[in-house]
Structure formats: C-alpha cells, structure tokens
Amino acid sequence: MAGRKTGADSAKIEPLRPPRPCPICGKPSDRKAYPFCSARCADIDLNRWLKGSYAIPVVEEDGGTTPDDGID
Ligand SMILES: [Zn+2]
C-alpha cells in the first residue's frame, strides 16, 4: 500500500484573488466596501473624486472651427 501521495501538497491553497489593500489607508479591503476597507474610506475616496472633478477645468470642443454661414 504505497505510492499514494496525498496530504503533502493539499496544504497549499492559493486564494483566487489576493486581498487588495485599501487605497486610502492600506488596510485589507472588505467585501462590502471593495476595494476599500470600509464605507468610510470609500466615502473619503468619493469626496476626493468630487473635489478633483471640480478642480478639472472643463474644456469643450466644438469639433474644430466652423466657418460662418456667409454673414456679411
Ligand atoms: Zn481604508
């Protein structure tokens, strides 16, 4: 009764997804607030986004220069 290799390698269990640290505080992320560790950090990130979006100047492109329609 020899030749069966069981148990030796079964201890190696790799997680499907490596836990991501929270981008705000670096703690392990939580499922509920993924990819953040908590709703609080998600809120902080959201506020950063909102502030950032306000800081970005809006550039509207009209699709190039359009010639006037014969205004004399
Ligand atoms: Zn966090």
Short mmCIF file of C-alpha atoms and ligand atoms in Angstrom, two decimals:
data_model
loop_
_atom_site.label_atom_id
_atom_site.label_comp_id
_atom_site.label_asym_id
_atom_site.label_seq_id
_atom_site.Cartn_x
_atom_site.Cartn_y
_atom_site.Cartn_z
CA MET A 1 0.00 0.00 0.00
CA ALA A 2 2.45 2.57 -1.12
CA GLY A 3 2.63 5.12 -3.88
CA ARG A 4 -0.27 7.29 -2.85
CA LYS A 5 0.74 10.89 -2.43
CA THR A 6 -1.95 12.61 -0.54
CA GLY A 7 -1.90 15.32 2.02
CA ALA A 8 1.52 16.68 1.25
CA ASP A 9 0.53 19.24 -1.36
CA SER A 10 -3.05 19.75 -0.26
CA ALA A 11 -1.86 22.25 2.29
CA LYS A 12 -1.03 24.66 -0.48
CA ILE A 13 -4.21 26.55 -1.07
CA GLU A 14 -3.85 29.66 -3.13
CA PRO A 15 -6.57 32.27 -2.88
CA LEU A 16 -8.34 33.11 -6.11
CA ARG A 17 -7.84 36.78 -5.54
CA PRO A 18 -5.07 38.24 -3.48
CA PRO A 19 -6.51 40.67 -0.96
CA ARG A 20 -6.14 44.23 -2.08
CA PRO A 21 -5.10 46.84 0.39
CA CYS A 22 -7.41 49.77 0.82
CA PRO A 23 -6.17 52.60 -1.43
CA ILE A 24 -7.00 55.09 1.30
CA CYS A 25 -5.49 53.64 4.45
CA GLY A 26 -3.81 50.44 3.27
CA LYS A 27 -5.86 48.04 5.36
CA PRO A 28 -7.13 44.80 3.81
CA SER A 29 -10.19 45.54 1.74
CA ASP A 30 -13.64 44.45 2.77
CA ARG A 31 -16.18 42.74 0.55
CA LYS A 32 -18.90 45.22 1.38
CA ALA A 33 -16.80 48.24 0.54
CA TYR A 34 -14.47 46.73 -2.05
CA PRO A 35 -11.91 47.84 -2.96
CA PHE A 36 -11.89 49.81 0.25
CA CYS A 37 -11.68 48.51 3.79
CA SER A 38 -14.82 50.27 4.90
CA ALA A 39 -17.59 52.55 3.74
CA ARG A 40 -15.76 55.38 5.43
CA CYS A 41 -12.72 55.05 3.21
CA ALA A 42 -14.99 54.69 0.18
CA ASP A 43 -16.59 57.97 1.19
CA ILE A 44 -13.21 59.64 1.53
CA ASP A 45 -12.28 58.47 -1.92
CA LEU A 46 -15.58 59.70 -3.30
CA ASN A 47 -15.00 63.11 -1.79
CA ARG A 48 -11.57 63.21 -3.36
CA TRP A 49 -13.10 62.40 -6.69
CA LEU A 50 -15.72 65.08 -6.36
CA LYS A 51 -13.16 67.67 -5.36
CA GLY A 52 -10.91 66.57 -8.18
CA SER A 53 -13.64 66.77 -10.76
CA TYR A 54 -14.43 70.29 -9.67
CA ALA A 55 -10.80 71.26 -9.96
CA ILE A 56 -10.53 69.99 -13.51
CA PRO A 57 -11.31 72.76 -15.97
CA VAL A 58 -13.98 71.86 -18.43
CA VAL A 59 -12.76 72.07 -21.97
CA GLU A 60 -15.49 71.97 -24.53
CA GLU A 61 -14.51 71.21 -28.03
CA ASP A 62 -16.79 72.34 -30.80
CA GLY A 63 -15.27 69.94 -33.25
CA GLY A 64 -12.86 72.35 -34.86
CA THR A 65 -13.52 75.76 -36.32
CA THR A 66 -16.77 76.16 -38.12
CA PRO A 67 -16.95 78.84 -40.79
CA ASP A 68 -19.68 81.40 -40.51
CA ASP A 69 -22.60 80.92 -42.81
CA GLY A 70 -22.00 83.85 -45.10
CA ILE A 71 -22.56 86.62 -42.65
CA ASP A 72 -21.71 89.86 -44.43
ZN ZN B 1 -9.39 52.07 4.38
#
